[in-house]
């Protein structure tokens, strides 16, 4: 069975993280992934700090296995969330979209394992020096907020630069992708898009249908001109957004207003004017199944690919 330093560090059976997807990753999904032996994560982008606190408490009722919280650092309430997770006794944190350096001392003092998501070697080194326990190296194949580099080039460069374990993310959604990530030196994988269609994932049915219907070319990156590139499923809404961005006469504030709240509308309402964030591997996600089946397919699939490898 594939095991790594990450499993011992976090007390998990399989080196599989579920992405801490904004508005999506709640107690239902996180507890299902943790109960399956992976690491479930609750997103801090939700209806406010108290709602996240409730999800943490709910998750504790649904699993006695380790789980974590993902903190999106660009959120206006990041400071409040950073404090709340300490109060709640959360033991594992991942962070995204920025540097968590200013919280590191408090979190380490509280005995929290801190795992920042990074999109470059420079930030990965900074995080290691600041006391991170591991990093998630996330390539631009992923859904949501993306960096510049892609998984195949990013992961080995981060692995070479660091001593702490690296978790690979971006474009991984089956055993083949997981095996490839392990070959690149990753000690765990983080998967988002495939968990969007887990039975325990509470997103609107329309969201699941969009993922299930996606092909290889179904995603688009918008928001580059705003300095906040986001990968989502192509829809008339996201194409209109891209057109507005490309038009130099559009006021950036108008573009922001166009996109604000759009992820929540997609997740909760299945609204056509929503942003359906998903990664490039959406085209490979073909069925709704329990989180446990997804976790097991990732690990057993990787083991099968590795043990049967033969180019003949
Ligand atoms: O954070 C993510 N993915 C996300 S956050 C998100 S929430 C959202 N909601 C509405 C609109 C837009 C976004 C959706 N998806 N992934 C982790 C990640 N972090 N990817 C890339 C980075 C990153 C990028 C630059 C981390 C640090 C960084 O550098 C900042 C610095 O301080 O150097």
mmCIF file of C-alpha atoms and ligand atoms in Angstrom:
data_model
loop_
_atom_site.group_PDB
_atom_site.id
_atom_site.type_symbol
_atom_site.label_atom_id
_atom_site.label_comp_id
_atom_site.label_asym_id
_atom_site.label_seq_id
_atom_site.Cartn_x
_atom_site.Cartn_y
_atom_site.Cartn_z
ATOM 1 C CA UNK A 1 0.000 0.000 0.000
ATOM 2 C CA UNK A 2 1.309 3.465 -0.916
ATOM 3 C CA UNK A 3 2.307 5.333 2.256
ATOM 4 C CA UNK A 4 4.448 8.379 2.919
ATOM 5 C CA UNK A 5 5.702 10.744 5.620
ATOM 6 C CA UNK A 6 2.441 12.635 5.156
ATOM 7 C CA UNK A 7 0.393 9.651 6.414
ATOM 8 C CA UNK A 8 2.437 9.453 9.636
ATOM 9 C CA UNK A 9 2.506 13.229 10.097
ATOM 10 C CA UNK A 10 -1.263 13.594 9.827
ATOM 11 C CA UNK A 11 -2.449 10.194 11.044
ATOM 12 C CA UNK A 12 -4.203 9.322 7.777
ATOM 13 C CA UNK A 13 -4.334 5.956 6.016
ATOM 14 C CA UNK A 14 -3.988 7.084 2.380
ATOM 15 C CA UNK A 15 -1.942 10.029 1.019
ATOM 16 C CA UNK A 16 -5.001 11.676 -0.559
ATOM 17 C CA UNK A 17 -6.209 15.190 0.297
ATOM 18 C CA UNK A 18 -9.587 16.481 -0.782
ATOM 19 C CA UNK A 19 -9.213 20.061 -2.056
ATOM 20 C CA UNK A 20 -10.580 22.714 0.290
ATOM 21 C CA UNK A 21 -12.913 24.042 -2.388
ATOM 22 C CA UNK A 22 -14.559 27.385 -1.643
ATOM 23 C CA UNK A 23 -18.301 27.093 -0.831
ATOM 24 C CA UNK A 24 -18.114 23.363 -1.693
ATOM 25 C CA UNK A 25 -15.936 21.669 0.920
ATOM 26 C CA UNK A 26 -18.260 21.254 3.903
ATOM 27 C CA UNK A 27 -18.592 18.793 6.785
ATOM 28 C CA UNK A 28 -20.477 16.298 4.610
ATOM 29 C CA UNK A 29 -17.697 15.942 2.021
ATOM 30 C CA UNK A 30 -14.760 16.377 4.414
ATOM 31 C CA UNK A 31 -16.028 13.739 6.860
ATOM 32 C CA UNK A 32 -16.695 11.277 4.025
ATOM 33 C CA UNK A 33 -13.142 11.664 2.704
ATOM 34 C CA UNK A 34 -11.650 11.376 6.194
ATOM 35 C CA UNK A 35 -13.783 8.329 6.980
ATOM 36 C CA UNK A 36 -12.441 6.795 3.746
ATOM 37 C CA UNK A 37 -8.870 7.180 5.026
ATOM 38 C CA UNK A 38 -7.913 10.367 3.171
ATOM 39 C CA UNK A 39 -7.715 13.913 4.488
ATOM 40 C CA UNK A 40 -11.005 15.796 4.308
ATOM 41 C CA UNK A 41 -10.814 19.576 4.300
ATOM 42 C CA UNK A 42 -13.447 22.168 5.149
ATOM 43 C CA UNK A 43 -13.328 25.458 3.244
ATOM 44 C CA UNK A 44 -13.256 28.726 5.144
ATOM 45 C CA UNK A 45 -15.010 30.442 2.236
ATOM 46 C CA UNK A 46 -18.552 29.965 3.366
ATOM 47 C CA UNK A 47 -21.249 32.120 4.875
ATOM 48 C CA UNK A 48 -18.874 33.592 7.514
ATOM 49 C CA UNK A 49 -16.651 32.476 10.400
ATOM 50 C CA UNK A 50 -19.539 31.180 12.536
ATOM 51 C CA UNK A 51 -20.803 29.019 9.674
ATOM 52 C CA UNK A 52 -17.305 27.541 9.305
ATOM 53 C CA UNK A 53 -17.168 26.923 13.065
ATOM 54 C CA UNK A 54 -20.434 24.977 12.744
ATOM 55 C CA UNK A 55 -19.039 22.903 9.877
ATOM 56 C CA UNK A 56 -15.989 22.027 12.009
ATOM 57 C CA UNK A 57 -18.237 20.914 14.882
ATOM 58 C CA UNK A 58 -20.497 18.970 12.510
ATOM 59 C CA UNK A 59 -17.477 17.251 10.962
ATOM 60 C CA UNK A 60 -16.309 16.128 14.433
ATOM 61 C CA UNK A 61 -19.691 14.461 14.918
ATOM 62 C CA UNK A 62 -19.430 12.697 11.560
ATOM 63 C CA UNK A 63 -15.872 11.386 11.869
ATOM 64 C CA UNK A 64 -13.319 10.562 14.524
ATOM 65 C CA UNK A 65 -10.568 10.669 11.877
ATOM 66 C CA UNK A 66 -8.260 13.631 11.225
ATOM 67 C CA UNK A 67 -9.568 16.425 9.003
ATOM 68 C CA UNK A 68 -8.437 19.973 8.300
ATOM 69 C CA UNK A 69 -9.561 23.447 7.288
ATOM 70 C CA UNK A 70 -8.458 25.397 4.220
ATOM 71 C CA UNK A 71 -8.086 29.136 4.730
ATOM 72 C CA UNK A 72 -8.324 31.366 1.659
ATOM 73 C CA UNK A 73 -5.987 34.186 2.647
ATOM 74 C CA UNK A 74 -7.455 36.815 0.350
ATOM 75 C CA UNK A 75 -10.791 36.574 2.147
ATOM 76 C CA UNK A 76 -11.672 39.712 4.100
ATOM 77 C CA UNK A 77 -12.317 37.634 7.247
ATOM 78 C CA UNK A 78 -9.051 35.626 7.082
ATOM 79 C CA UNK A 79 -7.823 37.059 10.438
ATOM 80 C CA UNK A 80 -11.058 36.046 12.173
ATOM 81 C CA UNK A 81 -10.945 32.543 10.683
ATOM 82 C CA UNK A 82 -7.251 32.191 11.627
ATOM 83 C CA UNK A 83 -8.208 32.791 15.276
ATOM 84 C CA UNK A 84 -11.392 30.703 15.213
ATOM 85 C CA UNK A 85 -9.594 27.543 14.040
ATOM 86 C CA UNK A 86 -7.265 27.793 17.046
ATOM 87 C CA UNK A 87 -10.265 28.142 19.392
ATOM 88 C CA UNK A 88 -11.875 25.089 17.778
ATOM 89 C CA UNK A 89 -8.754 22.974 18.225
ATOM 90 C CA UNK A 90 -8.303 22.304 14.498
ATOM 91 C CA UNK A 91 -5.035 20.383 14.054
ATOM 92 C CA UNK A 92 -4.434 20.599 10.291
ATOM 93 C CA UNK A 93 -4.601 23.725 8.108
ATOM 94 C CA UNK A 94 -3.991 24.320 4.445
ATOM 95 C CA UNK A 95 -3.887 27.874 3.120
ATOM 96 C CA UNK A 96 -4.381 29.280 -0.365
ATOM 97 C CA UNK A 97 -3.976 32.414 -2.447
ATOM 98 C CA UNK A 98 -1.236 34.088 -0.421
ATOM 99 C CA UNK A 99 1.347 33.695 2.312
ATOM 100 C CA UNK A 100 0.234 32.615 5.810
ATOM 101 C CA UNK A 101 3.551 33.768 7.386
ATOM 102 C CA UNK A 102 1.881 36.225 9.764
ATOM 103 C CA UNK A 103 -0.212 33.465 11.384
ATOM 104 C CA UNK A 104 2.510 30.837 11.541
ATOM 105 C CA UNK A 105 3.753 31.503 15.086
ATOM 106 C CA UNK A 106 0.254 31.341 16.610
ATOM 107 C CA UNK A 107 -0.658 28.217 14.693
ATOM 108 C CA UNK A 108 2.572 26.384 15.467
ATOM 109 C CA UNK A 109 2.202 27.269 19.154
ATOM 110 C CA UNK A 110 -1.263 25.664 19.019
ATOM 111 C CA UNK A 111 0.277 22.438 17.664
ATOM 112 C CA UNK A 112 -1.286 22.856 14.226
ATOM 113 C CA UNK A 113 0.247 21.212 11.144
ATOM 114 C CA UNK A 114 0.401 24.020 8.576
ATOM 115 C CA UNK A 115 0.399 23.148 4.886
ATOM 116 C CA UNK A 116 0.370 26.193 2.579
ATOM 117 C CA UNK A 117 -0.657 25.824 -1.054
ATOM 118 C CA UNK A 118 2.074 27.289 -3.270
ATOM 119 C CA UNK A 119 2.361 27.916 -6.978
ATOM 120 C CA UNK A 120 6.130 28.599 -7.198
ATOM 121 C CA UNK A 121 9.475 27.426 -5.791
ATOM 122 C CA UNK A 122 10.132 30.881 -4.283
ATOM 123 C CA UNK A 123 6.986 30.807 -2.156
ATOM 124 C CA UNK A 124 7.574 27.151 -1.251
ATOM 125 C CA UNK A 125 11.031 28.025 0.107
ATOM 126 C CA UNK A 126 9.600 30.967 2.030
ATOM 127 C CA UNK A 127 6.973 28.695 3.583
ATOM 128 C CA UNK A 128 9.539 26.059 4.577
ATOM 129 C CA UNK A 129 11.672 28.766 6.235
ATOM 130 C CA UNK A 130 8.582 30.081 8.042
ATOM 131 C CA UNK A 131 7.972 26.646 9.604
ATOM 132 C CA UNK A 132 5.479 24.970 7.265
ATOM 133 C CA UNK A 133 5.156 21.216 7.841
ATOM 134 C CA UNK A 134 4.567 20.442 4.142
ATOM 135 C CA UNK A 135 3.390 22.306 1.054
ATOM 136 C CA UNK A 136 0.791 21.616 -1.600
ATOM 137 C CA UNK A 137 2.335 22.442 -4.999
ATOM 138 C CA UNK A 138 -0.680 23.312 -7.117
ATOM 139 C CA UNK A 139 -0.374 23.487 -10.894
ATOM 140 C CA UNK A 140 -2.540 25.616 -13.150
ATOM 141 C CA UNK A 141 -4.560 22.617 -14.345
ATOM 142 C CA UNK A 142 -6.536 22.960 -11.142
ATOM 143 C CA UNK A 143 -9.889 24.626 -10.773
ATOM 144 C CA UNK A 144 -10.420 27.941 -9.040
ATOM 145 C CA UNK A 145 -7.643 30.430 -8.399
ATOM 146 C CA UNK A 146 -4.577 29.326 -10.370
ATOM 147 C CA UNK A 147 -0.874 30.189 -10.589
ATOM 148 C CA UNK A 148 1.320 30.273 -13.716
ATOM 149 C CA UNK A 149 3.169 26.947 -13.664
ATOM 150 C CA UNK A 150 1.692 23.555 -14.406
ATOM 151 C CA UNK A 151 1.907 20.440 -12.241
ATOM 152 C CA UNK A 152 4.406 18.504 -14.382
ATOM 153 C CA UNK A 153 7.030 21.267 -14.117
ATOM 154 C CA UNK A 154 6.090 22.734 -10.725
ATOM 155 C CA UNK A 155 6.059 19.597 -8.562
ATOM 156 C CA UNK A 156 9.582 18.238 -9.249
ATOM 157 C CA UNK A 157 11.095 21.714 -8.909
ATOM 158 C CA UNK A 158 9.413 22.225 -5.530
ATOM 159 C CA UNK A 159 10.399 18.689 -4.449
ATOM 160 C CA UNK A 160 14.049 19.382 -5.344
ATOM 161 C CA UNK A 161 14.074 22.696 -3.489
ATOM 162 C CA UNK A 162 12.512 21.537 -0.192
ATOM 163 C CA UNK A 163 13.207 19.061 2.617
ATOM 164 C CA UNK A 164 9.593 18.968 3.851
ATOM 165 C CA UNK A 165 7.027 16.769 2.053
ATOM 166 C CA UNK A 166 5.254 18.029 -1.059
ATOM 167 C CA UNK A 167 1.657 17.242 -1.967
ATOM 168 C CA UNK A 168 0.872 17.530 -5.696
ATOM 169 C CA UNK A 169 -2.328 19.183 -6.937
ATOM 170 C CA UNK A 170 -3.717 20.221 -10.289
ATOM 171 C CA UNK A 171 -4.911 17.853 -13.003
ATOM 172 C CA UNK A 172 -4.934 14.727 -10.805
ATOM 173 C CA UNK A 173 -8.176 12.799 -10.775
ATOM 174 C CA UNK A 174 -7.397 9.094 -11.114
ATOM 175 C CA UNK A 175 -4.771 6.468 -10.341
ATOM 176 C CA UNK A 176 -2.697 7.382 -13.388
ATOM 177 C CA UNK A 177 -2.420 11.013 -12.311
ATOM 178 C CA UNK A 178 -1.678 10.018 -8.722
ATOM 179 C CA UNK A 179 1.036 7.573 -9.877
ATOM 180 C CA UNK A 180 2.578 10.297 -12.043
ATOM 181 C CA UNK A 181 2.577 12.701 -9.098
ATOM 182 C CA UNK A 182 4.340 10.117 -6.897
ATOM 183 C CA UNK A 183 6.917 9.611 -9.658
ATOM 184 C CA UNK A 184 7.541 13.381 -9.627
ATOM 185 C CA UNK A 185 8.427 13.093 -5.947
ATOM 186 C CA UNK A 186 5.128 14.095 -4.373
ATOM 187 C CA UNK A 187 4.273 12.325 -1.093
ATOM 188 C CA UNK A 188 0.530 12.828 -1.429
ATOM 189 C CA UNK A 189 -1.981 14.134 -3.937
ATOM 190 C CA UNK A 190 -4.720 16.711 -3.543
ATOM 191 C CA UNK A 191 -7.824 16.233 -5.646
ATOM 192 C CA UNK A 192 -10.683 18.688 -6.056
ATOM 193 C CA UNK A 193 -12.627 18.279 -9.278
ATOM 194 C CA UNK A 194 -13.382 14.566 -8.909
ATOM 195 C CA UNK A 195 -14.801 15.126 -5.428
ATOM 196 C CA UNK A 196 -17.256 17.682 -6.851
ATOM 197 C CA UNK A 197 -19.344 14.728 -7.985
ATOM 198 C CA UNK A 198 -18.939 12.609 -4.856
ATOM 199 C CA UNK A 199 -22.284 11.433 -3.457
ATOM 200 C CA UNK A 200 -21.527 13.284 -0.237
ATOM 201 C CA UNK A 201 -20.702 16.535 -2.053
ATOM 202 C CA UNK A 202 -23.596 18.925 -1.462
ATOM 203 C CA UNK A 203 -23.205 21.181 -4.533
ATOM 204 C CA UNK A 204 -26.268 21.806 -6.688
ATOM 205 C CA UNK A 205 -27.120 18.985 -9.119
ATOM 206 C CA UNK A 206 -26.550 21.395 -12.036
ATOM 207 C CA UNK A 207 -22.933 21.810 -10.906
ATOM 208 C CA UNK A 208 -22.424 18.030 -10.898
ATOM 209 C CA UNK A 209 -24.019 17.741 -14.341
ATOM 210 C CA UNK A 210 -21.686 20.389 -15.764
ATOM 211 C CA UNK A 211 -18.649 18.458 -14.482
ATOM 212 C CA UNK A 212 -19.993 15.123 -15.762
ATOM 213 C CA UNK A 213 -20.679 16.599 -19.216
ATOM 214 C CA UNK A 214 -17.320 18.386 -19.501
ATOM 215 C CA UNK A 215 -14.760 17.474 -22.156
ATOM 216 C CA UNK A 216 -11.016 18.128 -22.264
ATOM 217 C CA UNK A 217 -11.527 21.683 -23.566
ATOM 218 C CA UNK A 218 -14.422 22.633 -21.323
ATOM 219 C CA UNK A 219 -12.574 24.936 -18.910
ATOM 220 C CA UNK A 220 -11.442 28.543 -19.305
ATOM 221 C CA UNK A 221 -9.250 30.866 -17.216
ATOM 222 C CA UNK A 222 -10.770 34.286 -16.592
ATOM 223 C CA UNK A 223 -9.724 37.122 -14.289
ATOM 224 C CA UNK A 224 -6.102 37.402 -15.453
ATOM 225 C CA UNK A 225 -6.498 41.144 -16.050
ATOM 226 C CA UNK A 226 -7.747 41.491 -12.470
ATOM 227 C CA UNK A 227 -4.686 39.692 -11.124
ATOM 228 C CA UNK A 228 -6.944 36.862 -9.947
ATOM 229 C CA UNK A 229 -7.017 34.147 -12.605
ATOM 230 C CA UNK A 230 -9.724 31.556 -12.009
ATOM 231 C CA UNK A 231 -10.356 28.323 -13.945
ATOM 232 C CA UNK A 232 -13.979 27.389 -14.386
ATOM 233 C CA UNK A 233 -16.255 25.516 -16.762
ATOM 234 C CA UNK A 234 -17.019 27.393 -19.996
ATOM 235 C CA UNK A 235 -20.574 28.709 -19.945
ATOM 236 C CA UNK A 236 -22.236 31.627 -21.751
ATOM 237 C CA UNK A 237 -21.642 33.559 -18.510
ATOM 238 C CA UNK A 238 -17.897 32.834 -18.277
ATOM 239 C CA UNK A 239 -17.449 33.558 -21.996
ATOM 240 C CA UNK A 240 -19.197 36.926 -21.549
ATOM 241 C CA UNK A 241 -16.897 37.586 -18.598
ATOM 242 C CA UNK A 242 -13.843 36.785 -20.768
ATOM 243 C CA UNK A 243 -15.131 39.123 -23.515
ATOM 244 C CA UNK A 244 -15.636 41.971 -21.043
ATOM 245 C CA UNK A 245 -12.104 41.445 -19.788
ATOM 246 C CA UNK A 246 -10.650 41.537 -23.285
ATOM 247 C CA UNK A 247 -12.398 44.838 -24.015
ATOM 248 C CA UNK A 248 -10.114 47.678 -22.873
ATOM 249 C CA UNK A 249 -13.086 50.014 -22.485
ATOM 250 C CA UNK A 250 -14.551 47.898 -19.643
ATOM 251 C CA UNK A 251 -13.990 49.323 -16.194
ATOM 252 C CA UNK A 252 -12.315 46.664 -13.929
ATOM 253 C CA UNK A 253 -14.884 47.405 -11.231
ATOM 254 C CA UNK A 254 -17.626 46.485 -13.652
ATOM 255 C CA UNK A 255 -15.868 43.150 -14.266
ATOM 256 C CA UNK A 256 -15.535 42.513 -10.537
ATOM 257 C CA UNK A 257 -19.217 43.247 -9.986
ATOM 258 C CA UNK A 258 -19.981 40.830 -12.816
ATOM 259 C CA UNK A 259 -18.140 37.999 -11.045
ATOM 260 C CA UNK A 260 -18.785 38.658 -7.384
ATOM 261 C CA UNK A 261 -20.833 36.047 -5.604
ATOM 262 C CA UNK A 262 -20.908 33.959 -8.763
ATOM 263 C CA UNK A 263 -19.277 30.875 -7.215
ATOM 264 C CA UNK A 264 -21.819 30.762 -4.388
ATOM 265 C CA UNK A 265 -24.650 31.100 -6.909
ATOM 266 C CA UNK A 266 -23.296 28.133 -8.869
ATOM 267 C CA UNK A 267 -22.764 25.929 -5.804
ATOM 268 C CA UNK A 268 -26.019 26.653 -4.005
ATOM 269 C CA UNK A 269 -28.443 27.569 -6.773
ATOM 270 C CA UNK A 270 -27.075 26.084 -9.985
ATOM 271 C CA UNK A 271 -27.579 29.593 -11.401
ATOM 272 C CA UNK A 272 -26.664 30.046 -15.095
ATOM 273 C CA UNK A 273 -24.921 33.282 -14.040
ATOM 274 C CA UNK A 274 -22.698 31.316 -11.679
ATOM 275 C CA UNK A 275 -19.000 30.455 -11.827
ATOM 276 C CA UNK A 276 -18.578 26.677 -11.987
ATOM 277 C CA UNK A 277 -14.974 26.317 -10.855
ATOM 278 C CA UNK A 278 -13.400 23.039 -11.995
ATOM 279 C CA UNK A 279 -10.032 21.772 -13.173
ATOM 280 C CA UNK A 280 -8.851 20.613 -16.590
ATOM 281 C CA UNK A 281 -9.483 16.975 -15.674
ATOM 282 C CA UNK A 282 -13.255 17.558 -15.467
ATOM 283 C CA UNK A 283 -13.416 15.770 -18.849
ATOM 284 C CA UNK A 284 -12.252 12.567 -17.133
ATOM 285 C CA UNK A 285 -14.878 12.627 -14.389
ATOM 286 C CA UNK A 286 -17.730 10.457 -15.568
ATOM 287 C CA UNK A 287 -19.696 9.171 -12.596
ATOM 288 C CA UNK A 288 -21.200 10.062 -9.274
ATOM 289 C CA UNK A 289 -19.883 7.742 -6.569
ATOM 290 C CA UNK A 290 -19.159 7.708 -2.835
ATOM 291 C CA UNK A 291 -16.047 9.583 -1.666
ATOM 292 C CA UNK A 292 -14.700 6.244 -0.406
ATOM 293 C CA UNK A 293 -14.748 4.804 -3.939
ATOM 294 C CA UNK A 294 -12.878 7.874 -5.227
ATOM 295 C CA UNK A 295 -10.186 7.683 -2.525
ATOM 296 C CA UNK A 296 -9.714 3.955 -3.104
ATOM 297 C CA UNK A 297 -9.647 4.321 -6.887
ATOM 298 C CA UNK A 298 -6.915 6.977 -6.605
ATOM 299 C CA UNK A 299 -4.672 4.800 -4.429
ATOM 300 C CA UNK A 300 -5.446 1.311 -5.736
ATOM 301 C CA UNK A 301 -5.364 2.740 -9.270
ATOM 302 C CA UNK A 302 -1.927 4.280 -8.659
ATOM 303 C CA UNK A 303 -0.634 0.997 -7.232
ATOM 304 C CA UNK A 304 -1.936 -0.943 -10.236
ATOM 305 C CA UNK A 305 -0.382 1.514 -12.709
ATOM 306 C CA UNK A 306 2.970 1.382 -10.926
ATOM 307 C CA UNK A 307 3.127 -2.390 -10.480
ATOM 308 C CA UNK A 308 1.931 -3.150 -14.031
ATOM 309 C CA UNK A 309 4.132 -0.545 -15.697
ATOM 310 C CA UNK A 310 5.550 -1.810 -18.950
ATOM 311 C CA UNK A 311 5.984 0.159 -22.177
ATOM 312 C CA UNK A 312 6.110 -2.940 -24.399
HETATM 313 O O1 LIG B 1 -6.697 29.242 -3.488
HETATM 314 C C1 LIG B 1 -6.741 28.433 -4.364
HETATM 315 N N1 LIG B 1 -7.835 28.256 -5.143
HETATM 316 C C2 LIG B 1 -9.015 28.929 -5.014
HETATM 317 S S1 LIG B 1 -9.359 30.089 -3.848
HETATM 318 C C3 LIG B 1 -10.892 30.291 -4.462
HETATM 319 S S2 LIG B 1 -11.975 31.395 -3.711
HETATM 320 C C4 LIG B 1 -12.489 32.423 -4.908
HETATM 321 N N2 LIG B 1 -13.750 32.806 -4.829
HETATM 322 C C5 LIG B 1 -14.253 33.622 -5.724
HETATM 323 C C6 LIG B 1 -13.469 34.112 -6.733
HETATM 324 C C7 LIG B 1 -12.184 33.729 -6.821
HETATM 325 C C8 LIG B 1 -11.672 32.858 -5.903
HETATM 326 C C9 LIG B 1 -11.081 29.465 -5.497
HETATM 327 N N3 LIG B 1 -10.037 28.713 -5.789
HETATM 328 N N4 LIG B 1 -5.716 27.607 -4.616
HETATM 329 C C10 LIG B 1 -4.506 27.689 -3.892
HETATM 330 C C11 LIG B 1 -3.546 28.537 -4.626
HETATM 331 N N5 LIG B 1 -2.809 29.444 -4.071
HETATM 332 N N6 LIG B 1 -3.306 28.496 -5.932
HETATM 333 C C12 LIG B 1 -2.363 29.431 -6.197
HETATM 334 C C13 LIG B 1 -2.064 30.024 -4.992
HETATM 335 C C14 LIG B 1 -1.142 31.062 -4.711
HETATM 336 C C15 LIG B 1 -0.877 32.057 -5.650
HETATM 337 C C16 LIG B 1 -0.023 33.075 -5.357
HETATM 338 C C17 LIG B 1 -0.533 31.122 -3.480
HETATM 339 C C18 LIG B 1 0.300 32.145 -3.181
HETATM 340 C C19 LIG B 1 0.566 33.104 -4.119
HETATM 341 O O2 LIG B 1 1.463 34.078 -3.864
HETATM 342 C C20 LIG B 1 1.124 35.130 -3.054
HETATM 343 C C21 LIG B 1 2.332 35.694 -2.364
HETATM 344 O O3 LIG B 1 2.124 36.284 -1.319
HETATM 345 O O4 LIG B 1 3.442 35.523 -2.879
#
